[in-house]
Coordinates of C-alpha atoms and ligand atoms in Angstrom, one line a residue:
X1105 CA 63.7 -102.9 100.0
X1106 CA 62.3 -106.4 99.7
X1107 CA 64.5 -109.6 98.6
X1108 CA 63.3 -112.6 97.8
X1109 CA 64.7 -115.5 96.5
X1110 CA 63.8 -117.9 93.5
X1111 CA 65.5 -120.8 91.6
X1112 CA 65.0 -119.5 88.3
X1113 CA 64.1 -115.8 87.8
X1114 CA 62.3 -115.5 84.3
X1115 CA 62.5 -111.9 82.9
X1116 CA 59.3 -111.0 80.4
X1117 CA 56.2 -112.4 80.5
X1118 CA 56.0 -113.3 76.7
X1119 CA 55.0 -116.8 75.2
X1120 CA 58.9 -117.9 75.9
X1121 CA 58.9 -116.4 79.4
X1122 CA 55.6 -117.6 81.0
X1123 CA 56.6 -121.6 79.1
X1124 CA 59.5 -121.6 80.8
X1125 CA 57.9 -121.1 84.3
X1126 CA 55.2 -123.7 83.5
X1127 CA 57.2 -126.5 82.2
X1128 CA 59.6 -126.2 85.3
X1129 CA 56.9 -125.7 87.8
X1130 CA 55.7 -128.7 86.7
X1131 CA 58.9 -130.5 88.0
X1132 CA 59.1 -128.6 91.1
X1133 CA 61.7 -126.2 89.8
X1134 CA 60.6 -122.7 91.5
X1135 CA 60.6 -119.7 89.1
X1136 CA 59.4 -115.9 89.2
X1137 CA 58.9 -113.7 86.5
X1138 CA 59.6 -109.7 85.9
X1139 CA 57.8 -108.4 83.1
X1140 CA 57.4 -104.9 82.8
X1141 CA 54.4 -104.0 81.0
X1142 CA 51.0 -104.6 82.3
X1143 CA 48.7 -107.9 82.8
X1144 CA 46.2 -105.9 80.2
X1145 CA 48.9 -104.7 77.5
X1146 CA 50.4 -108.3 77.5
X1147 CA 47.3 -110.0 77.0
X1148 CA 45.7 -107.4 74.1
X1149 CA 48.4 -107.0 71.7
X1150 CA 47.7 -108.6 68.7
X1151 CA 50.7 -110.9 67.6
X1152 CA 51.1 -114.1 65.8
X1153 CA 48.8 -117.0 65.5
X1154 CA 49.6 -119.9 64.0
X1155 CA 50.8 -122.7 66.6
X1156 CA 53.2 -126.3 65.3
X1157 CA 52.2 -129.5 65.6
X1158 CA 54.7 -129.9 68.5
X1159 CA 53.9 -126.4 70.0
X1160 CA 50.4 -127.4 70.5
X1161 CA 50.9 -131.2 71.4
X1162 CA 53.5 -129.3 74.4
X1163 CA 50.7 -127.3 75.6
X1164 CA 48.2 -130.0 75.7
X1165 CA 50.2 -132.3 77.5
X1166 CA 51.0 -130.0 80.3
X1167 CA 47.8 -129.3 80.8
X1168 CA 47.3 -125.6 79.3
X1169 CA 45.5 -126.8 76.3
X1170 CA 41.9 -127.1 76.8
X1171 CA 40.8 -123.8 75.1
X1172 CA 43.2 -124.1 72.4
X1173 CA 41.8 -127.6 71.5
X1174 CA 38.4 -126.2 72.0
X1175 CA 38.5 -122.7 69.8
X1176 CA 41.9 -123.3 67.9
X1177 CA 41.0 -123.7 64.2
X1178 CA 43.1 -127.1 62.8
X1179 CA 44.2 -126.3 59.3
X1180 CA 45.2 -129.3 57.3
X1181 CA 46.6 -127.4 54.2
X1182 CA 47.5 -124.2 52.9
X1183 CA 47.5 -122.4 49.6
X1184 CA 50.2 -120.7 47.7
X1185 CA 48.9 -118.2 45.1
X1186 CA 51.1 -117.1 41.9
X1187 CA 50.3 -116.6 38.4
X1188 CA 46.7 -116.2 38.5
X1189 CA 46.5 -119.6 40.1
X1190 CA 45.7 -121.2 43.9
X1191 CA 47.8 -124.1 44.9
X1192 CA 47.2 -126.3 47.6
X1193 CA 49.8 -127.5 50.0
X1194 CA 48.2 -131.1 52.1
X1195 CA 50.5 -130.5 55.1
X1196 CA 48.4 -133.1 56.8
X1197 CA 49.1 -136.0 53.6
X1198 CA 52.5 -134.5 53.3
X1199 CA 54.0 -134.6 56.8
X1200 CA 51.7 -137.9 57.8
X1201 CA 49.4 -137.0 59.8
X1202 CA 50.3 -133.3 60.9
X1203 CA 48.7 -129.6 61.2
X1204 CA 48.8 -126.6 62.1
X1205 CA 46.0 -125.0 64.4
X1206 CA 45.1 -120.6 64.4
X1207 CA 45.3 -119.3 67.7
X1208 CA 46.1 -115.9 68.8
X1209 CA 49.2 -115.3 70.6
X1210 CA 47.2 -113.3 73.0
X1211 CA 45.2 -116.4 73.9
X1212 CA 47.9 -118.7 74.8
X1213 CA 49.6 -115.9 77.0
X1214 CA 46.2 -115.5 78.5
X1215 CA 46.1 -119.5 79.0
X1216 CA 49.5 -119.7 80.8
X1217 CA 49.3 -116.8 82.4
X1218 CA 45.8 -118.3 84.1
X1219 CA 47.6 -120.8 84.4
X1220 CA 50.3 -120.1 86.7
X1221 CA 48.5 -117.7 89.1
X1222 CA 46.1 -120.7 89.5
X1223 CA 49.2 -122.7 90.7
X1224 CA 50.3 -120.1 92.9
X1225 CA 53.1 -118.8 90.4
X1226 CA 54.9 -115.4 91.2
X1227 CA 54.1 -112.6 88.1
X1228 CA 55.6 -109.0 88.6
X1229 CA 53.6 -107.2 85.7
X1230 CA 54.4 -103.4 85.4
X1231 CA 57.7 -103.5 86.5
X1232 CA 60.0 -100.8 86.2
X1233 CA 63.4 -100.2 85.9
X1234 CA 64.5 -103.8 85.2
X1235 CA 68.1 -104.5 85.8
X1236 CA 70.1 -107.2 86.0
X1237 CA 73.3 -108.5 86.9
X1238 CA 76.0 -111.0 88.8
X1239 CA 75.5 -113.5 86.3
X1240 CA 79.0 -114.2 85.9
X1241 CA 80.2 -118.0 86.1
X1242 CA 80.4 -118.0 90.3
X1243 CA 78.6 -114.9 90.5
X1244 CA 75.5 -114.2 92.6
X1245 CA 72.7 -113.9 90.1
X1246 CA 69.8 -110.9 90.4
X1247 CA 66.9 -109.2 89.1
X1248 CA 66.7 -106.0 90.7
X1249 CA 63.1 -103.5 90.0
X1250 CA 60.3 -101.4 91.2
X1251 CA 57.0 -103.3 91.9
X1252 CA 54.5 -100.6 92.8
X1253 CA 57.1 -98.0 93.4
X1254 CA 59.3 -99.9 95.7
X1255 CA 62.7 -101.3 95.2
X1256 CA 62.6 -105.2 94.8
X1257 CA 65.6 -107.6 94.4
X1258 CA 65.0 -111.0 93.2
X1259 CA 67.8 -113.4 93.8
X1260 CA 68.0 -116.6 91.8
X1261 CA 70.4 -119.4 90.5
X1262 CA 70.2 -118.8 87.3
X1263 CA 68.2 -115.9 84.7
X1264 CA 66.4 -116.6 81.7
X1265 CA 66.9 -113.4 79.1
X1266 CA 62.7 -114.2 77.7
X1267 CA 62.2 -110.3 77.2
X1268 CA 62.2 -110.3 73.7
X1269 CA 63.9 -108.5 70.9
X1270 CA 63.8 -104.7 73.0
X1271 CA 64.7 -106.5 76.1
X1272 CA 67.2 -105.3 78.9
X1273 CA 69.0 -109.1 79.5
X1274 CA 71.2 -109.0 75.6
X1275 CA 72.5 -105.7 76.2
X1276 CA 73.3 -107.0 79.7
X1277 CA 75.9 -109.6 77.9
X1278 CA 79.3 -108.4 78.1
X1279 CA 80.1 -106.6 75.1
X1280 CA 82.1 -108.7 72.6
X1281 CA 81.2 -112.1 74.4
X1282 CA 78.1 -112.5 71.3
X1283 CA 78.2 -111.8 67.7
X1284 CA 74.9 -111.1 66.2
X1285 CA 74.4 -112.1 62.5
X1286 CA 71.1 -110.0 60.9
X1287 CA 69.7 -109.4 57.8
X1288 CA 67.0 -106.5 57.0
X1289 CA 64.4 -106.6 53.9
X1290 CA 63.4 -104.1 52.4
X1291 CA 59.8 -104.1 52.8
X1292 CA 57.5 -104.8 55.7
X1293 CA 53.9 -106.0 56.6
X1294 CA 50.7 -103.9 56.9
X1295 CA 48.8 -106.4 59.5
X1296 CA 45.2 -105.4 60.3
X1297 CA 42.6 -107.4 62.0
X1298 CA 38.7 -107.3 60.6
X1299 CA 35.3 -108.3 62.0
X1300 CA 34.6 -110.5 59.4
X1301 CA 34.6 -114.0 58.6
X1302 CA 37.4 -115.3 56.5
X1303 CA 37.3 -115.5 53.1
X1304 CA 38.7 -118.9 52.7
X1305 CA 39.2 -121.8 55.2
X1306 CA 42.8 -121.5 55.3
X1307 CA 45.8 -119.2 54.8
X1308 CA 46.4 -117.7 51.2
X1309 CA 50.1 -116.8 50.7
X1310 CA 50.0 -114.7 47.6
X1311 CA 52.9 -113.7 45.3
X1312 CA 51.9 -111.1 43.1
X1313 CA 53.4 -108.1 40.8
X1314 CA 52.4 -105.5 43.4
X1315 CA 53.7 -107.5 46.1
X1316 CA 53.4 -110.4 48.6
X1317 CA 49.8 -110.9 50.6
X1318 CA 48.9 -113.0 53.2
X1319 CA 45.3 -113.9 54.7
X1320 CA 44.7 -115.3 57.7
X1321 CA 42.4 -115.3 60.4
X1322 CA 41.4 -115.7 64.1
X1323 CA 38.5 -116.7 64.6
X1324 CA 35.7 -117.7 62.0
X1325 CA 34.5 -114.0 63.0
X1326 CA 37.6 -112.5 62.5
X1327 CA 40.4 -112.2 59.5
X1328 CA 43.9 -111.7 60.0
X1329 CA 45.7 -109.7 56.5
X1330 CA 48.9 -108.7 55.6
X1331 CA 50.2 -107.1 52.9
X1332 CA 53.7 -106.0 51.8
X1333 CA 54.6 -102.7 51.8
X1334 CA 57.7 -100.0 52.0
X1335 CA 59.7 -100.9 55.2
X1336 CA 59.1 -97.1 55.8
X1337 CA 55.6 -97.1 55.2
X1338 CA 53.4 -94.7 57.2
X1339 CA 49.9 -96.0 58.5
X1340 CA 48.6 -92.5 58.0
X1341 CA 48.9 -93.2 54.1
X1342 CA 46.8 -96.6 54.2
X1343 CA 43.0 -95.6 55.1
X1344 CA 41.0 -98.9 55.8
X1345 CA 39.9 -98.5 51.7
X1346 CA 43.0 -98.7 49.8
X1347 CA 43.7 -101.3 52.1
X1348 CA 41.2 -103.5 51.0
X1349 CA 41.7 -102.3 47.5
X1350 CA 45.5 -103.0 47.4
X1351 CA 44.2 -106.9 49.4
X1352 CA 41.9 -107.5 46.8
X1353 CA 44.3 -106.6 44.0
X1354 CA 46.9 -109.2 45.4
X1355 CA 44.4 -111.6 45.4
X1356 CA 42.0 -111.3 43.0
X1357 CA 44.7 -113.5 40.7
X1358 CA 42.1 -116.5 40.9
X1359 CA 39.6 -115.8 39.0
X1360 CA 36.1 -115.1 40.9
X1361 CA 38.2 -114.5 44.3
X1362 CA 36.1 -111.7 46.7
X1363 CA 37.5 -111.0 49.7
X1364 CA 35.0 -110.2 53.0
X1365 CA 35.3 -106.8 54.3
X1366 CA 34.5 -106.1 57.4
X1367 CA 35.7 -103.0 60.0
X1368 CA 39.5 -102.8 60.7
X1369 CA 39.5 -103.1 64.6
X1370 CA 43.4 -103.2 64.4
X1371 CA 46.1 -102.1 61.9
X1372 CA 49.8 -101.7 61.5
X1373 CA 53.1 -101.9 60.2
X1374 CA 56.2 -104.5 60.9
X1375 CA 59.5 -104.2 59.8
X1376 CA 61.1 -107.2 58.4
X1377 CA 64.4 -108.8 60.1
X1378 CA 66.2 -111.8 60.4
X1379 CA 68.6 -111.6 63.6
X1380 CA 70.7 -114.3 65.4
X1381 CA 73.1 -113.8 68.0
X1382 CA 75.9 -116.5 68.8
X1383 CA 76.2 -118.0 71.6
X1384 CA 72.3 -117.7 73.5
X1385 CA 74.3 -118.1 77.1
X1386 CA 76.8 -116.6 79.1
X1387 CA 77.5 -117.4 82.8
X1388 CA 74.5 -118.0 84.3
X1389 CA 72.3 -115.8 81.9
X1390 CA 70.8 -117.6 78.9
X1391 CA 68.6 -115.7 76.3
X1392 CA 65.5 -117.6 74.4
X1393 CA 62.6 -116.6 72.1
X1394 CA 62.9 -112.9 70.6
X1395 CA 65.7 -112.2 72.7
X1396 CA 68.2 -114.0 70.7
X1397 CA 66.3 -114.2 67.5
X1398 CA 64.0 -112.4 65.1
X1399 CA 62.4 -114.3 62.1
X1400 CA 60.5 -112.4 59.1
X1401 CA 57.0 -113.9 59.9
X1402 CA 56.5 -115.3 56.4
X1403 CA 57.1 -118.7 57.8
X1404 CA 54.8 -118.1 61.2
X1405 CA 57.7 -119.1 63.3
X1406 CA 58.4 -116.7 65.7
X1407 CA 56.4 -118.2 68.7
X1408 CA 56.8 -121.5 67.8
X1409 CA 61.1 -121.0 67.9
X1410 CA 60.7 -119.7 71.2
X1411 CA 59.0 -122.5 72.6
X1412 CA 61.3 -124.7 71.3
X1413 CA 64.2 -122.6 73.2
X1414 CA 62.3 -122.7 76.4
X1415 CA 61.7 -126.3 76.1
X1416 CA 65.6 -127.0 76.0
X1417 CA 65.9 -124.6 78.9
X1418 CA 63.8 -126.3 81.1
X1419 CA 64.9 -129.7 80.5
X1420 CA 68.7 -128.2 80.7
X1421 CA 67.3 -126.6 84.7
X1422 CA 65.3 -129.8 85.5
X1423 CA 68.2 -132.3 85.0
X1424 CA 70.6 -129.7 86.9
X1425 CA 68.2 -129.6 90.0
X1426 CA 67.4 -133.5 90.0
X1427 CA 71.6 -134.5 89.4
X1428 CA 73.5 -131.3 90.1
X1429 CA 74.4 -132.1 86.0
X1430 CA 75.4 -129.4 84.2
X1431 CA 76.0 -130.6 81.0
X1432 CA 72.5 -129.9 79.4
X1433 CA 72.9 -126.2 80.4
X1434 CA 76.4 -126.1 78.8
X1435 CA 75.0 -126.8 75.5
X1436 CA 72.1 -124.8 75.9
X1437 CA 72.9 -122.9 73.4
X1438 CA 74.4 -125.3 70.8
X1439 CA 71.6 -127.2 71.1
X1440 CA 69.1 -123.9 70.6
X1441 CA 71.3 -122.9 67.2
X1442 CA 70.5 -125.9 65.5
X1443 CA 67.0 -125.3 65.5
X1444 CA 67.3 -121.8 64.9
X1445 CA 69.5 -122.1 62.1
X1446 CA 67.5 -124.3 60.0
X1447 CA 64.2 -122.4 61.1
X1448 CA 66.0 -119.1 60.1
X1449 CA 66.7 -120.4 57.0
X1450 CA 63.2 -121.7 56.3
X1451 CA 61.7 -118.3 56.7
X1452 CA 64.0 -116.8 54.7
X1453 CA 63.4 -119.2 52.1
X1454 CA 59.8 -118.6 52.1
X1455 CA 60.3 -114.5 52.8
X1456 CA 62.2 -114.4 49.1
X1457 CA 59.7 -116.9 47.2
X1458 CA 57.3 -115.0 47.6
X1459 CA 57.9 -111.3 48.2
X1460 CA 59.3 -108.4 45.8
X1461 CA 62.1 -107.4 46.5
X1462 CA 62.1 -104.3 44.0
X1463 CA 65.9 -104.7 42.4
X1464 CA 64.8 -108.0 40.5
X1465 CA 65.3 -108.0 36.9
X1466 CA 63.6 -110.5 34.4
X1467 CA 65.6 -113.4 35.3
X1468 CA 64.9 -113.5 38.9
X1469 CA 61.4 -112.9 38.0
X1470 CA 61.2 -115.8 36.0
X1471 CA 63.4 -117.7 38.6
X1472 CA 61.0 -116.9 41.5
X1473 CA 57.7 -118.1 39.5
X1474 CA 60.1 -121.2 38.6
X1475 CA 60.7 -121.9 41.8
X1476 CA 56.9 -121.7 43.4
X1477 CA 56.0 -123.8 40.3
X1478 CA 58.9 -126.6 41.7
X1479 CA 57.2 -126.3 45.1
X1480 CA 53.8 -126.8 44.5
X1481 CA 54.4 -129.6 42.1
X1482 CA 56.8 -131.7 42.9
X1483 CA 56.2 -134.1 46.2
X1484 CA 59.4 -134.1 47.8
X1485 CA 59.9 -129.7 46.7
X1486 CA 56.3 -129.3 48.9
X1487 CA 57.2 -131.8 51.6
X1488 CA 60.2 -130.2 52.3
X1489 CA 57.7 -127.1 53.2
X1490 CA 55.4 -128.9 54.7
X1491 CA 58.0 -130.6 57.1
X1492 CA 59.3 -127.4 57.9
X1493 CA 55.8 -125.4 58.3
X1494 CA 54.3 -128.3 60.6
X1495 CA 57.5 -127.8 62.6
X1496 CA 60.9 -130.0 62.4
X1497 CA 61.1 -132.5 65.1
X1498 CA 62.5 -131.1 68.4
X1499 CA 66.1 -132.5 68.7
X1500 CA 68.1 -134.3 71.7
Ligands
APR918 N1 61.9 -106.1 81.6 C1 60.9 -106.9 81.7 N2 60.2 -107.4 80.7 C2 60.5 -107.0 79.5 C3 61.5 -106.0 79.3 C4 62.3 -105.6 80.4 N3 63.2 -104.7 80.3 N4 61.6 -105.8 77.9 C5 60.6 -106.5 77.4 N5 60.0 -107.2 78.3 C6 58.8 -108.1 78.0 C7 57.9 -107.7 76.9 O1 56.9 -106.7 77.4 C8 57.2 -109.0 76.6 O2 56.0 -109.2 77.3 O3 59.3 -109.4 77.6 C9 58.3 -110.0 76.9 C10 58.9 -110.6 75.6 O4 57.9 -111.3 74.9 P1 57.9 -111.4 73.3 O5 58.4 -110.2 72.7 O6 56.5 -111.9 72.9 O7 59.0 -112.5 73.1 P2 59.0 -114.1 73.3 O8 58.4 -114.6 74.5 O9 60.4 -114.5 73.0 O10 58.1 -114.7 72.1 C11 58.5 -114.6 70.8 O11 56.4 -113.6 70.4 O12 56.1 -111.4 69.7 C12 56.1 -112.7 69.3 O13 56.9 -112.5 67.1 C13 57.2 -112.9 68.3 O14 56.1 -114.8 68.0 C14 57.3 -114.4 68.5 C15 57.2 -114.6 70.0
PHB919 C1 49.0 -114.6 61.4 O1 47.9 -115.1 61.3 O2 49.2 -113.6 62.1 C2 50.1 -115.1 60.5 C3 49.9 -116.2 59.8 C4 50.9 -116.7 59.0 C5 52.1 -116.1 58.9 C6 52.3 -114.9 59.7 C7 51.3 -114.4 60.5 O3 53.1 -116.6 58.1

């Protein structure tokens, strides 16, 4: 069996995971990171896109931002659509000065990922059997799995649980030492990816009687769509042309509206969930990104919340390797909840503006149309979204 031996040991190799590893490596705190799926399936799925202000000032001042400022698409505004009419939100006159940019998840795990094998960074992809375990307060912390068929045992300080919502470090918590709070809707999103250009500059969020929409886009080749549908939906009942008929429907609400169509080169369906658990830490074990939490992506903050996580994590290692203070790590998790809170409620806020929920009755109709009309006309009702869709300040 081989053993070797790390500060940190990092399991996944998602947007939270590979951070974490950069930001310490760049303070000389040693990492390695288990992820068990492959270099290829990390890098292709197709997940979110939209990046903060802070995510993407993070990335370009440690040095892992050259493509995104390159091909990442800046958007200064975005439009909420209700009642037959478009509605701009100036995020960038709103928040004083700040945007969001479009760039595919799978590009900035590409990026760090490049990254760290350039600086000689340890990445186990395809791992199997991922266990782990003595992370007890005075315990001896490991990550035990196969790597190529053969037994590996990766001894560390500390973990860092950044293997998502499916991931093997939660269940690993004893049980009753976390409560999990959760809320399921009941619909989800029909995402599917076209070769074609967008058919608007920025993102449309659409409220309409059939349901919510959503366009986005990749690239200025390619167009991101959602659209709301049964959370039990099956794909097999959505052929690429009712698709774009039931797209067009949900947006055709301004008048002369066409939407491009273009091939689907991906498609399919995500449940909708809103999941916390309390605390993110125990013993030596602490839990960040999907691991801990789940958003509904109406407020495109999955990604972003987990590199706010990993960002406390790695100050809360780095100020435990420089002082031997353990402070920072001790509140790990207080800190964390903060942000998550108020970023939980955010996307629930804008999950129930703007979707049917299909036990409404007139008055919460009317109160829902009430309610975008407050948003988009008063200044302090859209800076309030604004400040929260640029990204609240990262905390102390
Ligand atoms: N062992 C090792 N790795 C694992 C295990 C396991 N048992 N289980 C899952 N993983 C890996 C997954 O394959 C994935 O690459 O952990 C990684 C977790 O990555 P994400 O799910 O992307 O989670 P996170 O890094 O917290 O980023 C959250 O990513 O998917 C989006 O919507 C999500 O935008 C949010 C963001
Ligand atoms: C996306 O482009 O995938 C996207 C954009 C905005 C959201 C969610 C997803 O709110």
């Amino acid at each position: 069996m081989a053993s070797i031996r790390t500060q940190v040991g990092i399991v996944g190799a998602g947007p939270a995971g590979l951070t974490l590893a950069h930001l310490l490596h760049r303070r000389g705190v040693e990492s390695v990171v288990v992820e068990n799926r492959s270099r290829e399936y990390v890098q292709e799925r197709v997940r979110a896109g939209v990046l903060e202000q802070g995510t993407v000032d993070l990335f370009v001042a440690t040095g892992v931002g050259e493509r995104l400022q390159r091909e990442g698409l800046v958007h200064r505004g975005i439009e909420l659509r209700f009642a037959h009419r478009g509605h701009r939100i100036d995020l960038d006159d709103l928040t004083g000065g700040k945007t969001i940019t479009i760039y595919g998840q799978n590009r900035v795990i590409e990026d760090l990922t490049n990254a760290r094998i350039a600086a000689g960074g340890r990445i186990f992809f395809a791992a199997e059997e991922v266990r782990i375990g003595g992370f007890d307060d005075g315990g001896a912390p490991v990550i035990r799995f196969r790597a190529d068929g053969e037994p590996v045992e990766l001894q560390c300080d500390f973990i860092a649980g950044c293997d998502g919502f499916h991931g093997v470090c939660r269940p690993s918590m004893p049980a009753g030492s976390l409560t999990a709070f959760e809320r399921q809707y009941p619909f989800g999103w029909l995402g599917i990816l076209a070769e074609v250009a967008p058919s608007m500059d920025e993102l449309i969020y659409s409220r309409h009687e059939r349901g919510f929409a959503l366009h986005s886009m990749r690239s200025p080749q390619i167009t991101r769509l959602y659209l709301q549908v049964a959370p039990d939906e099956e794909i097999s009942n959505w052929p690429d042309e009712r698709i774009w008929e039931e797209l067009q429907r949900r947006f055709e609400t301004v008048d002369g509206f066409t939407l491009n169509r273009g091939p689907v080169i991906q498609k399919g369906i995500t449940p909708m969930h809103s999941f916390v658990v309390e605390p993110m830490q125990y013993g030596k074990l602490f839990l960040a990104g999907d691991a801990a939490h789940i958003v509904p992506p109406t407020g495109a903050k999955g990604l972003n919340l987990a590199i706010a996580d990993v960002r406390v994590l790695a100050r809360a290692f780095i100020e435990y390797y420089r002082s031997g203070a353990r402070e920072r790590l001790e509140r790990y998790s207080e800190i964390c909840l903060r942000r998550v809170w108020k970023v939980q409620r955010f996307s629930w806020w804008m999950t129930s503006m703007l979707h049917r929920f299909g036990d409404e009755n007139a008055f919460d109709e009317r109160r829902q149309l009430a309610e975008l009309d407050y948003v988009t006309s008063s200044r302090a009702a859209s800076q309030s979204l604004a400040e929260n869709y640029v990204g609240l300040p990262m905390e102390d």
